[in-house]
Coordinates of C-alpha atoms in Angstrom, one line a residue:
Chain A
X1 CA 0.7 -34.5 -12.1
X2 CA 3.9 -32.9 -10.8
X3 CA 5.1 -32.8 -7.2
X4 CA 3.7 -29.3 -6.7
X5 CA 0.2 -30.4 -7.5
X6 CA 0.6 -33.4 -5.2
X7 CA 1.8 -31.3 -2.3
X8 CA -1.1 -28.9 -2.2
X9 CA -1.1 -25.2 -2.1
X10 CA -2.5 -22.4 0.1
X11 CA -2.6 -19.1 -1.8
X12 CA -3.5 -16.1 0.3
X13 CA -4.9 -13.6 -2.2
X14 CA -6.1 -9.9 -2.2
X15 CA -9.4 -9.2 -3.9
X16 CA -8.9 -5.4 -3.8
X17 CA -11.5 -3.0 -2.3
X18 CA -14.6 -4.2 -4.1
X19 CA -14.6 -3.5 -7.9
X20 CA -13.4 -6.5 -9.8
X21 CA -11.5 -4.2 -12.2
X22 CA -9.0 -3.7 -9.3
X23 CA -8.0 -7.4 -9.3
X24 CA -4.6 -8.3 -10.6
X25 CA -4.1 -10.7 -13.4
X26 CA -2.1 -12.9 -11.0
X27 CA -5.0 -13.2 -8.6
X28 CA -7.5 -13.9 -11.5
X29 CA -5.2 -16.7 -12.6
X30 CA -5.1 -18.2 -9.1
X31 CA -8.8 -18.1 -8.8
X32 CA -9.2 -19.8 -12.1
X33 CA -6.9 -22.7 -11.2
X34 CA -7.9 -23.2 -7.5
X35 CA -10.1 -26.0 -6.2
X36 CA -11.3 -24.4 -3.0
X37 CA -11.8 -20.9 -1.5
X38 CA -12.0 -19.9 2.2
X39 CA -12.9 -16.5 3.5
X40 CA -15.2 -14.2 5.4
X41 CA -18.8 -14.4 4.0
X42 CA -18.8 -11.2 1.8
X43 CA -15.5 -12.1 0.2
X44 CA -16.5 -15.6 -0.6
X45 CA -19.7 -14.2 -2.1
X46 CA -17.6 -12.4 -4.7
X47 CA -16.7 -15.8 -6.2
X48 CA -20.3 -17.2 -6.3
X49 CA -21.1 -18.8 -9.6
X50 CA -17.6 -20.1 -10.3
X51 CA -18.5 -23.7 -10.6
X52 CA -15.0 -25.2 -10.4
X53 CA -14.6 -23.8 -6.9
X54 CA -15.7 -25.3 -3.6
X55 CA -16.6 -22.3 -1.4
X56 CA -16.0 -22.3 2.4
X57 CA -17.4 -19.1 4.1
X58 CA -17.0 -18.3 7.7
X59 CA -17.5 -15.4 10.2
X60 CA -15.1 -12.6 10.7
X61 CA -13.9 -13.6 14.2
X62 CA -12.9 -17.1 13.0
X63 CA -9.6 -16.3 11.2
X64 CA -7.5 -18.8 13.0
X65 CA -10.0 -21.7 12.6
X66 CA -10.4 -20.7 9.0
X67 CA -6.6 -20.8 8.4
X68 CA -6.4 -24.3 10.1
X69 CA -9.1 -25.7 7.9
X70 CA -7.5 -24.3 4.7
X71 CA -4.1 -25.7 5.6
X72 CA -5.7 -29.1 6.3
X73 CA -7.4 -29.1 2.9
X74 CA -4.2 -28.0 1.2
X75 CA -2.3 -30.8 2.9
X76 CA -4.6 -33.2 1.1
X77 CA -3.2 -32.0 -2.2
X78 CA -5.8 -29.4 -3.1
X79 CA -5.2 -25.9 -4.4
X80 CA -6.8 -23.7 -1.8
X81 CA -7.4 -19.9 -1.9
X82 CA -7.6 -17.8 1.3
X83 CA -9.5 -14.7 0.4
X84 CA -8.8 -11.2 1.8
X85 CA -10.3 -8.0 0.7
X86 CA -7.7 -5.3 -0.2
X87 CA -4.2 -6.7 0.3
X88 CA -3.8 -9.9 2.3
X89 CA -0.8 -8.5 4.1
X90 CA -2.4 -5.3 5.4
X91 CA -4.6 -6.1 8.5
X92 CA -5.9 -9.2 6.7
X93 CA -5.5 -13.0 6.4
X94 CA -1.8 -13.4 5.7
X95 CA -0.7 -12.8 9.3
X96 CA -3.4 -15.1 10.6
X97 CA -2.1 -17.9 8.4
X98 CA 1.4 -17.4 9.7
X99 CA 0.2 -17.2 13.3
X100 CA -1.4 -20.7 12.8
X101 CA 1.8 -22.1 11.3
X102 CA 3.8 -20.7 14.1
X103 CA 1.6 -22.1 16.8
X104 CA 1.1 -25.5 15.2
X105 CA 1.5 -28.6 17.3
X106 CA 3.9 -31.3 16.0
X107 CA 1.1 -33.3 14.4
X108 CA -0.1 -30.2 12.5
X109 CA 3.4 -29.3 11.5
X110 CA 4.0 -32.7 10.1
X111 CA 0.8 -32.5 8.1
X112 CA 1.3 -29.0 6.8
X113 CA 5.0 -28.9 6.1
X114 CA 4.6 -29.9 2.5
X115 CA 2.0 -27.3 1.7
X116 CA 3.2 -24.5 -0.6
X117 CA 2.1 -21.3 1.2
X118 CA 2.0 -18.2 -1.1
X119 CA 0.8 -14.6 -0.7
X120 CA -0.4 -12.6 -3.7
X121 CA -0.8 -8.8 -3.2
X122 CA -3.9 -6.7 -3.9
X123 CA -4.9 -3.1 -4.0
X124 CA -5.4 -2.2 -0.3
X125 CA -8.1 0.2 0.7
X126 CA -5.8 3.1 1.5
X127 CA -4.3 3.1 -2.0
X128 CA -7.7 2.9 -3.7
X129 CA -9.0 5.7 -1.5
X130 CA -5.9 7.8 -2.0
X131 CA -6.3 7.4 -5.8
X132 CA -9.9 8.6 -5.7
X133 CA -9.0 11.6 -3.6
X134 CA -5.9 12.6 -5.6
X135 CA -2.6 11.8 -3.9
X136 CA -2.8 12.4 -0.1
X137 CA -0.2 9.7 0.5
X138 CA 2.3 11.2 -1.9
X139 CA 4.8 11.8 0.9
X140 CA 5.9 9.8 4.0
X141 CA 2.9 8.2 5.7
X142 CA 1.8 5.6 8.2
X143 CA -0.9 3.0 8.4
X144 CA -2.7 2.2 11.7
X145 CA -5.5 -0.2 12.5
X146 CA -7.7 1.7 15.0
X147 CA -9.4 -1.5 16.3
X148 CA -8.4 -2.3 19.9
X149 CA -9.6 -5.9 19.4
X150 CA -5.9 -7.1 19.2
X151 CA -4.0 -4.3 20.9
X152 CA -4.4 -1.9 23.8
X153 CA -6.1 1.4 23.1
X154 CA -3.1 3.2 24.7
X155 CA -0.7 1.8 22.1
X156 CA -2.9 3.2 19.4
X157 CA -3.0 6.6 21.0
X158 CA 0.7 6.6 21.5
X159 CA 1.3 5.7 17.8
X160 CA -1.0 8.5 16.5
X161 CA 0.7 11.0 18.8
X162 CA 4.2 10.0 17.5
X163 CA 2.9 9.9 13.9
X164 CA 1.6 13.5 14.2
X165 CA 4.9 14.6 15.7
X166 CA 6.7 13.0 12.8
X167 CA 4.3 14.8 10.4
X168 CA 3.3 11.6 8.6
X169 CA 0.1 11.5 6.7
X170 CA -2.0 8.7 8.3
X171 CA -4.3 6.0 6.9
X172 CA -6.7 4.6 9.5
X173 CA -8.2 1.2 9.0
X174 CA -11.2 0.0 11.0
X175 CA -12.0 3.4 12.5
X176 CA -14.9 1.9 14.4
X177 CA -17.3 -1.0 14.5
X178 CA -20.7 -1.6 16.0
X179 CA -19.2 -3.4 19.0
X180 CA -16.4 -0.9 19.4
X181 CA -17.5 2.6 18.4
X182 CA -14.9 4.5 20.5
X183 CA -11.8 3.9 18.3
X184 CA -12.1 6.9 16.1
X185 CA -13.4 9.1 19.0
X186 CA -10.1 8.5 20.7
X187 CA -8.1 9.1 17.5
X188 CA -9.8 12.4 16.9
X189 CA -9.0 13.6 20.4
X190 CA -5.3 12.9 19.9
X191 CA -5.3 14.6 16.5
X192 CA -7.0 17.7 18.0
X193 CA -4.3 17.9 20.6
X194 CA -1.4 17.4 18.2
X195 CA -2.5 19.0 14.9
X196 CA -3.7 22.4 13.7
X197 CA -7.5 22.9 13.3
X198 CA -7.2 23.3 9.5
X199 CA -5.6 19.8 9.0
X200 CA -7.4 17.9 6.2
X201 CA -9.2 14.7 7.0
X202 CA -10.6 12.5 4.3
X203 CA -13.4 9.9 4.8
X204 CA -13.6 7.3 2.0
X205 CA -16.5 4.9 2.3
X206 CA -17.0 1.8 0.2
X207 CA -14.3 2.9 -2.3
X208 CA -14.7 1.5 -5.8
X209 CA -18.3 0.2 -5.0
X210 CA -21.5 1.7 -6.5
X211 CA -22.3 3.5 -3.3
X212 CA -18.8 5.0 -2.8
X213 CA -18.7 8.3 -1.0
X214 CA -15.8 10.7 -0.3
X215 CA -15.8 13.5 2.2
X216 CA -13.0 15.9 3.0
X217 CA -13.1 18.3 6.0
X218 CA -10.9 20.3 8.2
X219 CA -10.0 18.7 11.6
X220 CA -12.1 21.3 13.4
X221 CA -15.1 20.1 11.4
X222 CA -14.5 16.4 11.9
X223 CA -16.8 14.3 14.0
X224 CA -16.9 10.7 15.1
X225 CA -20.1 9.9 13.1
X226 CA -18.3 10.6 9.8
X227 CA -16.6 7.2 10.0
X228 CA -18.1 3.7 10.2
X229 CA -16.8 0.2 9.8
X230 CA -16.7 0.6 6.0
X231 CA -14.8 3.9 6.0
X232 CA -11.1 4.3 5.4
X233 CA -9.8 7.6 7.0
X234 CA -6.8 9.5 5.6
X235 CA -5.4 12.3 7.8
X236 CA -3.2 14.7 5.9
X237 CA 0.2 15.8 7.0
X238 CA 0.7 19.5 7.7
X239 CA 1.5 19.9 4.0
X240 CA -1.6 18.2 2.6
X241 CA -3.9 20.5 0.6
X242 CA -6.6 20.8 -1.9
X243 CA -6.0 21.6 -5.6
X244 CA -9.3 21.9 -7.4
X245 CA -11.5 18.9 -6.4
X246 CA -8.4 16.8 -5.4
X247 CA -6.4 16.4 -2.2
X248 CA -2.7 15.9 -2.4
X249 CA 0.6 15.9 -0.4
X250 CA 3.6 17.4 -2.2
X251 CA 6.7 15.3 -2.7
X252 CA 9.0 17.9 -1.2
X253 CA 9.2 18.9 2.5
X254 CA 10.9 21.8 4.1
X255 CA 12.8 22.8 0.9
X256 CA 11.9 25.3 -1.7
X257 CA 13.6 23.7 -4.7
X258 CA 11.9 21.2 -7.0
X259 CA 13.6 18.5 -9.0
Chain B
X1 CA -18.1 11.6 -29.6
X2 CA -19.3 12.5 -26.1
X3 CA -18.1 15.5 -24.1
X4 CA -15.8 13.4 -22.1
X5 CA -13.8 12.4 -25.2
X6 CA -13.7 16.0 -26.4
X7 CA -12.4 17.3 -23.1
X8 CA -9.4 15.1 -22.9
X9 CA -8.1 13.0 -20.1
X10 CA -5.0 12.5 -18.0
X11 CA -5.0 9.2 -16.3
X12 CA -2.1 8.6 -13.9
X13 CA -1.7 4.8 -13.7
X14 CA 0.3 2.4 -11.6
X15 CA 2.1 -0.4 -13.5
X16 CA 3.0 -2.4 -10.4
X17 CA 6.6 -3.4 -9.5
X18 CA 7.5 -5.1 -12.8
X19 CA 5.6 -8.3 -13.6
X20 CA 2.7 -7.6 -15.9
X21 CA 0.6 -10.2 -13.9
X22 CA 0.5 -7.6 -11.2
X23 CA -1.4 -5.0 -13.3
X24 CA -5.0 -4.4 -12.5
X25 CA -7.7 -4.9 -15.1
X26 CA -8.6 -1.2 -14.7
X27 CA -5.1 -0.1 -15.8
X28 CA -5.0 -2.6 -18.6
X29 CA -8.3 -1.1 -19.9
X30 CA -6.9 2.4 -19.6
X31 CA -3.8 1.4 -21.6
X32 CA -6.0 -0.2 -24.3
X33 CA -8.1 3.0 -24.7
X34 CA -5.4 5.7 -24.4
X35 CA -3.8 7.6 -27.3
X36 CA -0.6 8.7 -25.6
X37 CA 1.7 7.6 -22.7
X38 CA 4.2 9.7 -20.8
X39 CA 6.8 8.4 -18.3
X40 CA 10.3 7.7 -17.3
X41 CA 12.2 5.7 -19.9
X42 CA 11.9 2.2 -18.3
X43 CA 8.2 2.5 -17.6
X44 CA 7.4 3.7 -21.2
X45 CA 9.5 0.8 -22.4
X46 CA 7.0 -1.7 -20.8
X47 CA 4.4 -0.5 -23.4
X48 CA 6.7 -0.8 -26.4
X49 CA 4.9 -2.6 -29.3
X50 CA 1.4 -1.2 -28.5
X51 CA 0.8 0.4 -31.9
X52 CA -2.2 2.5 -30.9
X53 CA -0.1 4.4 -28.4
X54 CA 2.2 7.4 -29.0
X55 CA 5.0 7.0 -26.4
X56 CA 6.7 10.0 -24.8
X57 CA 9.7 8.9 -22.6
X58 CA 11.7 11.3 -20.4
X59 CA 14.4 11.2 -17.7
X60 CA 13.7 10.7 -14.0
X61 CA 14.4 14.3 -12.9
X62 CA 11.9 15.8 -15.3
X63 CA 8.7 15.0 -13.5
X64 CA 7.2 18.5 -13.6
X65 CA 8.0 19.1 -17.3
X66 CA 6.6 15.7 -18.1
X67 CA 3.3 16.5 -16.2
X68 CA 3.1 19.9 -18.1
X69 CA 3.5 18.2 -21.5
X70 CA 0.9 15.5 -20.6
X71 CA -1.6 18.1 -19.5
X72 CA -1.1 20.1 -22.6
X73 CA -1.7 17.1 -24.8
X74 CA -4.8 16.1 -22.8
X75 CA -6.1 19.6 -23.2
X76 CA -6.1 19.0 -27.0
X77 CA -8.7 16.2 -26.4
X78 CA -6.4 13.2 -26.3
X79 CA -6.5 10.4 -23.8
X80 CA -3.2 10.6 -22.1
X81 CA -1.6 8.1 -19.7
X82 CA 1.0 9.1 -17.1
X83 CA 2.9 6.0 -16.2
X84 CA 4.3 5.2 -12.7
X85 CA 5.8 2.0 -11.5
X86 CA 4.1 0.6 -8.4
X87 CA 1.3 2.8 -7.3
X88 CA 1.2 6.4 -8.7
X89 CA 0.2 7.9 -5.3
X90 CA 3.3 6.5 -3.4
X91 CA 6.4 8.5 -4.1
X92 CA 5.5 8.6 -7.8
X93 CA 3.8 10.8 -10.5
X94 CA 0.4 11.6 -9.0
X95 CA 1.8 14.3 -6.6
X96 CA 3.9 15.7 -9.4
X97 CA 0.8 16.2 -11.6
X98 CA -1.0 18.0 -8.7
X99 CA 2.0 20.1 -8.0
X100 CA 1.9 21.3 -11.6
X101 CA -1.8 22.0 -11.4
X102 CA -1.4 24.0 -8.2
X103 CA 1.4 26.1 -9.6
X104 CA -0.2 26.7 -13.0
X105 CA -0.3 30.3 -14.3
X106 CA -3.7 31.7 -15.4
X107 CA -3.1 30.7 -19.1
X108 CA -2.2 27.1 -18.1
X109 CA -5.2 26.9 -15.8
X110 CA -7.5 28.1 -18.5
X111 CA -6.1 25.5 -20.9
X112 CA -6.1 22.6 -18.4
X113 CA -9.4 23.2 -16.5
X114 CA -11.4 20.9 -18.8
X115 CA -9.0 18.0 -18.5
X116 CA -10.4 15.1 -16.6
X117 CA -7.6 14.1 -14.2
X118 CA -7.8 10.6 -12.8
X119 CA -5.5 8.4 -10.6
X120 CA -5.7 4.6 -10.9
X121 CA -3.9 2.6 -8.2
X122 CA -1.3 -0.1 -8.6
X123 CA 0.6 -2.7 -6.5
X124 CA 3.2 -0.6 -4.8
X125 CA 6.7 -2.1 -4.2
X126 CA 6.2 -2.6 -0.4
X127 CA 3.1 -4.7 -0.9
X128 CA 4.7 -6.8 -3.5
X129 CA 7.8 -7.2 -1.4
X130 CA 5.8 -8.0 1.8
X131 CA 3.8 -10.7 -0.1
X132 CA 7.0 -12.4 -1.2
X133 CA 8.5 -12.3 2.3
X134 CA 5.3 -13.4 4.1
X135 CA 3.4 -10.7 6.0
X136 CA 6.0 -8.3 7.6
X137 CA 3.4 -5.4 7.3
X138 CA 0.6 -7.3 9.0
X139 CA 0.4 -4.8 11.8
X140 CA 0.8 -1.0 12.0
X141 CA 3.6 0.3 9.8
X142 CA 5.0 3.4 8.1
X143 CA 6.4 4.2 4.7
X144 CA 9.4 6.5 4.3
X145 CA 11.2 7.7 1.2
X146 CA 14.9 7.8 2.2
X147 CA 15.9 10.1 -0.6
X148 CA 17.0 13.5 0.6
X149 CA 16.4 15.0 -2.9
X150 CA 13.2 16.7 -1.8
X151 CA 13.5 16.9 2.0
X152 CA 16.2 17.5 4.5
X153 CA 18.1 14.5 5.9
X154 CA 17.3 15.6 9.5
X155 CA 13.6 15.2 8.8
X156 CA 14.2 11.6 7.6
X157 CA 16.2 10.8 10.7
X158 CA 13.6 12.3 13.0
X159 CA 10.8 10.3 11.3
X160 CA 12.7 7.0 11.6
X161 CA 13.5 7.7 15.3
X162 CA 9.8 8.4 16.1
X163 CA 8.7 5.4 14.0
X164 CA 11.0 3.2 16.0
X165 CA 9.6 4.6 19.2
X166 CA 6.1 3.9 18.0
X167 CA 7.2 0.4 17.2
X168 CA 6.0 0.6 13.6
X169 CA 7.3 -1.8 11.0
X170 CA 8.8 0.4 8.3
X171 CA 9.1 0.3 4.5
X172 CA 11.9 2.3 3.0
X173 CA 11.7 3.5 -0.6
X174 CA 14.8 4.7 -2.5
X175 CA 17.3 3.6 0.2
X176 CA 20.1 5.0 -1.8
X177 CA 21.1 6.0 -5.3
X178 CA 24.3 6.4 -7.2
X179 CA 24.3 10.2 -6.6
X180 CA 23.2 9.9 -2.9
X181 CA 24.6 6.7 -1.4
X182 CA 24.4 8.0 2.2
X183 CA 20.6 7.7 2.8
X184 CA 20.5 4.1 4.0
X185 CA 23.8 4.6 6.0
X186 CA 22.0 7.3 8.1
X187 CA 18.9 5.2 8.5
X188 CA 20.9 2.2 9.7
X189 CA 22.6 4.4 12.3
X190 CA 19.3 5.6 13.7
X191 CA 17.9 2.0 13.8
X192 CA 21.0 0.8 15.6
X193 CA 20.4 3.5 18.2
X194 CA 16.7 2.8 18.7
X195 CA 16.2 -0.9 18.1
X196 CA 17.5 -4.2 19.5
X197 CA 20.3 -5.9 17.6
X198 CA 18.0 -8.9 16.7
X199 CA 15.5 -6.7 14.8
X200 CA 14.8 -8.3 11.4
X201 CA 15.5 -6.3 8.3
X202 CA 14.4 -7.5 4.8
X203 CA 16.0 -6.4 1.5
X204 CA 13.8 -7.1 -1.5
X205 CA 15.4 -6.3 -4.8
X206 CA 13.6 -6.2 -8.2
X207 CA 10.5 -7.9 -6.7
X208 CA 8.5 -9.8 -9.3
X209 CA 11.2 -9.5 -11.9
X210 CA 13.3 -12.5 -13.2
X211 CA 16.3 -11.4 -11.1
X212 CA 14.3 -10.9 -7.9
X213 CA 16.3 -11.4 -4.7
X214 CA 15.2 -11.5 -1.1
X215 CA 17.5 -11.3 1.9
X216 CA 16.5 -11.2 5.6
X217 CA 19.1 -10.4 8.3
X218 CA 19.3 -9.2 11.9
X219 CA 19.9 -5.5 12.4
X220 CA 23.4 -6.3 13.8
X221 CA 24.3 -8.0 10.5
X222 CA 22.9 -5.3 8.3
X223 CA 25.3 -3.2 6.2
X224 CA 24.7 -0.3 3.8
X225 CA 25.8 -2.3 0.7
X226 CA 22.8 -4.6 1.1
X227 CA 20.5 -1.9 -0.4
X228 CA 20.8 -0.2 -3.8
X229 CA 18.4 2.0 -5.8
X230 CA 16.4 -1.1 -6.8
X231 CA 15.9 -2.4 -3.3
X232 CA 12.8 -2.0 -1.1
X233 CA 13.8 -2.3 2.6
X234 CA 11.3 -3.5 5.2
X235 CA 12.3 -3.1 8.9
X236 CA 10.3 -5.3 11.2
X237 CA 8.7 -4.1 14.4
X238 CA 9.8 -5.6 17.7
X239 CA 7.2 -8.3 17.1
X240 CA 8.3 -9.3 13.6
X241 CA 9.7 -12.8 13.3
X242 CA 10.4 -15.8 11.1
X243 CA 8.2 -18.8 10.7
X244 CA 9.7 -21.3 8.4
X245 CA 11.0 -19.5 5.3
X246 CA 8.6 -16.6 5.8
X247 CA 8.8 -13.4 7.9
X248 CA 5.6 -12.0 9.5
X249 CA 4.3 -9.5 12.0
X250 CA 1.4 -10.8 14.2
X251 CA -1.9 -9.0 14.2
X252 CA -2.0 -8.7 18.0
X253 CA 0.3 -6.5 20.1
X254 CA 0.7 -6.5 23.9
X255 CA -2.2 -8.8 24.5
X256 CA -2.2 -12.6 24.9
X257 CA -5.7 -13.3 23.6
X258 CA -6.5 -14.0 20.0
X259 CA -9.9 -13.3 18.4

């Protein structure tokens, strides 16, 4: 046993949007060699049946407690996975782990300092959705979490307004949830103030899963009930358009010449 | 042979940032079943030695011609790959393919209409870089191509300024090239006007390759020679900070409470 195995590891991995075909080989290898896996119930469920793994599922408002427990177990020398859907660094568990490390008390720090913390990327929802739609994120874009759980609603509105003025395409995560249905309503209001009525908006629900659905409408046709907590919303820039059954944003902007 | 095989396919795939371990299973399967692969020389080189594939390499200013040739071959019933590094939908070949489809003359349209065009996502450079650094994109962020090859420099400066005012973290692709070294110089000037001197900037070069290098500095220490054409730059938001050897952006913004 080398020192790396003795010291324990916490590997924060991205499982992609749902279809196992979108896992990377790196994450597959980490799953194969881990001893334990922590995560929100539906992500842990994806590893059910892997007998070498001890599974530790928890609810989706318990990110910090989950990160603490995972670090404690890793400090005992185990190889621990922290599961995220999509990419762990995009509105997911990687930041929660670093928040816990930053806020650690001296006893925790002493316990955790030998743990090897790694992050392994995954296919985040906006890239999977964009690929199914065509290439709506083919030019400059921004990525905004519409949940006001961890930031004020005014900050979100301010960012959408500036993003529209910058003519970014936009990807919206967590457009609304059962407990907070108003996030996407507010976003739509700002878009209607800032963008032309023909602007394309794409609703990608459960991308890569058997019940995947895609819907593309003009801003003037968009309504709040088109997005739920399983929907990734992509708002086109002023240049985003349809070609056949696809939606794409050209690479060039404000110039006629192509490479 | 079913109708899908007869009709031909053009599959635009993302090879990730360099390490084959970051390929998805979906892209591996597409490579295994394809007949031909088009792409920029270094991407095609990654498939060297796969004897079932005919390789068609071209230069990096020939995207539109490459897309035409690939569509023509697919129209003959072949299973054609279009290779991108990273994710094909982020400053890569997917938009070029749709540009060619949009600009097709009637003869081309008639020839290409039966081709099944698909896009398969990959790990784009900013997600690979963010994972190696920690979680600098863990809150709202934007993604900007600094090359002024296909858009005016003023648009780029305007977007960076608005992104700083929105307090997005930012990922910069193509910060500079041999022929256009001034892109990152201009970006740095805008950042120095809009952001505090202690703002963190991360330079991730050749991520996931054997010669990968990571550098994190404060804005006041940043200089243009820290980025070259193989560097992905991540500029933190006002909240981005170091914890141990990692850099991360917390999930919350402007609120004290955690979930």
